[in-house]
Short mmCIF file of C-alpha atoms in Angstrom, two decimals:
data_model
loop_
_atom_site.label_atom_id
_atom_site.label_comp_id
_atom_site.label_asym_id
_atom_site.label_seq_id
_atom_site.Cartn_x
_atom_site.Cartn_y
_atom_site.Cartn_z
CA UNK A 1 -145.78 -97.16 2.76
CA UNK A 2 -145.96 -94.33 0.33
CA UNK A 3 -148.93 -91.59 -0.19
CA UNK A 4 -150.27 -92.36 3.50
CA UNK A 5 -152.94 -89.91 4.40
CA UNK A 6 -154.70 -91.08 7.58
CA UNK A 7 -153.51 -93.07 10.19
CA UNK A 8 -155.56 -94.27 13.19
CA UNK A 9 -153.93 -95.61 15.74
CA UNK A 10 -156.36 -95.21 18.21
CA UNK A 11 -156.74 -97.46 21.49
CA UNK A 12 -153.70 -100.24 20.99
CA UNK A 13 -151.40 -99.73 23.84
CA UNK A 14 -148.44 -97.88 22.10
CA UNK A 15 -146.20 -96.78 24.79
CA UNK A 16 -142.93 -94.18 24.41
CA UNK A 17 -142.74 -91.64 22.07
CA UNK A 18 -145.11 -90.60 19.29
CA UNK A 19 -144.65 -93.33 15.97
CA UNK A 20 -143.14 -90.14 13.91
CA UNK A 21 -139.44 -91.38 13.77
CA UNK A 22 -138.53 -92.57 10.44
CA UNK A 23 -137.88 -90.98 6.84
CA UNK A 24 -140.09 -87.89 7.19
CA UNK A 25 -141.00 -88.56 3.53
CA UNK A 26 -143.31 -91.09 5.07
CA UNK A 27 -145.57 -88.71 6.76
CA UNK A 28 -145.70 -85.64 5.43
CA UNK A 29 -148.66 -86.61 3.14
CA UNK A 30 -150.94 -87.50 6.58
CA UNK A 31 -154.37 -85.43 6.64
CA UNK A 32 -155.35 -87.04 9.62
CA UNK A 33 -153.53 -88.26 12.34
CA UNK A 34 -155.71 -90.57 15.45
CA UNK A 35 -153.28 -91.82 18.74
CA UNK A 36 -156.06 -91.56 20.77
CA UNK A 37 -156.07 -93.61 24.07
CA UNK A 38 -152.69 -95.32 23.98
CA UNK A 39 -149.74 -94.61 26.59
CA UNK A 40 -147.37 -91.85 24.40
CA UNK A 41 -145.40 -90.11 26.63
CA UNK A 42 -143.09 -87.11 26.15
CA UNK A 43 -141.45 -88.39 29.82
CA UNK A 44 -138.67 -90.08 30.13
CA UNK A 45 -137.34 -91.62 33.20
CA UNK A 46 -133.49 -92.35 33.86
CA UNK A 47 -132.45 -95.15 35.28
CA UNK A 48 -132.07 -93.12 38.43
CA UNK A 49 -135.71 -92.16 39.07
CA UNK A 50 -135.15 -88.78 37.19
CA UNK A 51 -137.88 -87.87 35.39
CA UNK A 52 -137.39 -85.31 32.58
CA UNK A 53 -140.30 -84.32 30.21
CA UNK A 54 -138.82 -83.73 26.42
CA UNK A 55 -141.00 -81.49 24.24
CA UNK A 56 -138.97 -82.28 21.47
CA UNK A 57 -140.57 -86.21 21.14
CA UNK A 58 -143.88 -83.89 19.84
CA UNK A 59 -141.30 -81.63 17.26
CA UNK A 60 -141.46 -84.24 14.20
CA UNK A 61 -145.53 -82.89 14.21
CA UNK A 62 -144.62 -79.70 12.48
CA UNK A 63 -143.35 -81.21 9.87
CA UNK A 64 -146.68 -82.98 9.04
CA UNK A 65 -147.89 -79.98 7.26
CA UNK A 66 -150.67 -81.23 5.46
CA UNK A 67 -152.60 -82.22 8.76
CA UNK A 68 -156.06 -81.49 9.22
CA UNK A 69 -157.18 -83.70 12.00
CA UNK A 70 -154.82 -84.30 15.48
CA UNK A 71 -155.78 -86.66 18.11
CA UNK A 72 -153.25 -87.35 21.00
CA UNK A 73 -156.17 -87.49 23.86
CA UNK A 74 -155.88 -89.91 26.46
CA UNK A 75 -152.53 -90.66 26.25
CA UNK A 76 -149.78 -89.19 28.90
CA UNK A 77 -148.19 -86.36 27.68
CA UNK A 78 -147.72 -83.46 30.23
CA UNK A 79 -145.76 -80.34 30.42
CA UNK A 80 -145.86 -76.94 28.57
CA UNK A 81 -147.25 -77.46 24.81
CA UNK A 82 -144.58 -77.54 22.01
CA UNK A 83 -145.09 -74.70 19.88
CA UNK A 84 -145.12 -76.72 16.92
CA UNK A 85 -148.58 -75.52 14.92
CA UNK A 86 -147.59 -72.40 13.33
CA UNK A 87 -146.68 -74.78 10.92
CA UNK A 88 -150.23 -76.95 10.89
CA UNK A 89 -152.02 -74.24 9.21
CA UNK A 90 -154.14 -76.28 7.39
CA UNK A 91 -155.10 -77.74 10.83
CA UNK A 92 -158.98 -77.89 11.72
CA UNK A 93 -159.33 -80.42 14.42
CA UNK A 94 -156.99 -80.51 17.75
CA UNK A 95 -157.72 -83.13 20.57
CA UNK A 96 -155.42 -82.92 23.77
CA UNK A 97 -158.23 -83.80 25.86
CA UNK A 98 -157.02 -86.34 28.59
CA UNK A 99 -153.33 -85.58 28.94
CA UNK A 100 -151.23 -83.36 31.61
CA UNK A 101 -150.03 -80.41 29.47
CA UNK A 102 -149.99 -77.14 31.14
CA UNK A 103 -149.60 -73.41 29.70
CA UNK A 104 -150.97 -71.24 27.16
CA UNK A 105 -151.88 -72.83 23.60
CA UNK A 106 -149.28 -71.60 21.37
CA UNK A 107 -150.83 -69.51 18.37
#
């Protein structure tokens, strides 16, 4: 996959961390960017019962500089935001709508 500039993954079940682990060279050409309504999680639980929330499984999105369009609603992220869009300046539309994160937007 070379040149890819939007990806919908919208509505099919993915479940762990956000699909943005791989050769960053990959994604850094995505405009748009749709994982709407799937089960992404920046949770982890040990085998234990410990639950710890990672805000570095959302950190690969600042490198995706070239993003204009975000959509991680309805999935099951919680905790404080990442403060990962001073990079996303080129970024116009930003969904979170249906998740568990908490705080202040980061600017």
């Amino acid at each position: 996959m070379t040149m890819c500039e939007h990806l919908n993954l919208n509505l099919n079940r993915l479940q762990g961390r956000p699909p943005l682990y791989g050769p960053k060279h990959h994604w850094i050409h995505l405009r748009t960017l749709r994982l709407s309504g799937n089960q992404l999680t920046n949770v982890t639980v040990s085998a234990t019962g410990v639950v710890n929330t990672h805000p570095t499984l959302l950190a690969g999105l600042q490198h995706l500089t070239q993003l204009e369009v975000l959509d991680l609603s309805f999935n099951d992220f919680t905790g404080p935001l990442p403060d990962i869009f001073q990079n996303l300046k080129k970024l116009e539309i930003l969904n979170l709508a249906g998740n568990k994160f908490e705080g202040i937007i980061p600017a």
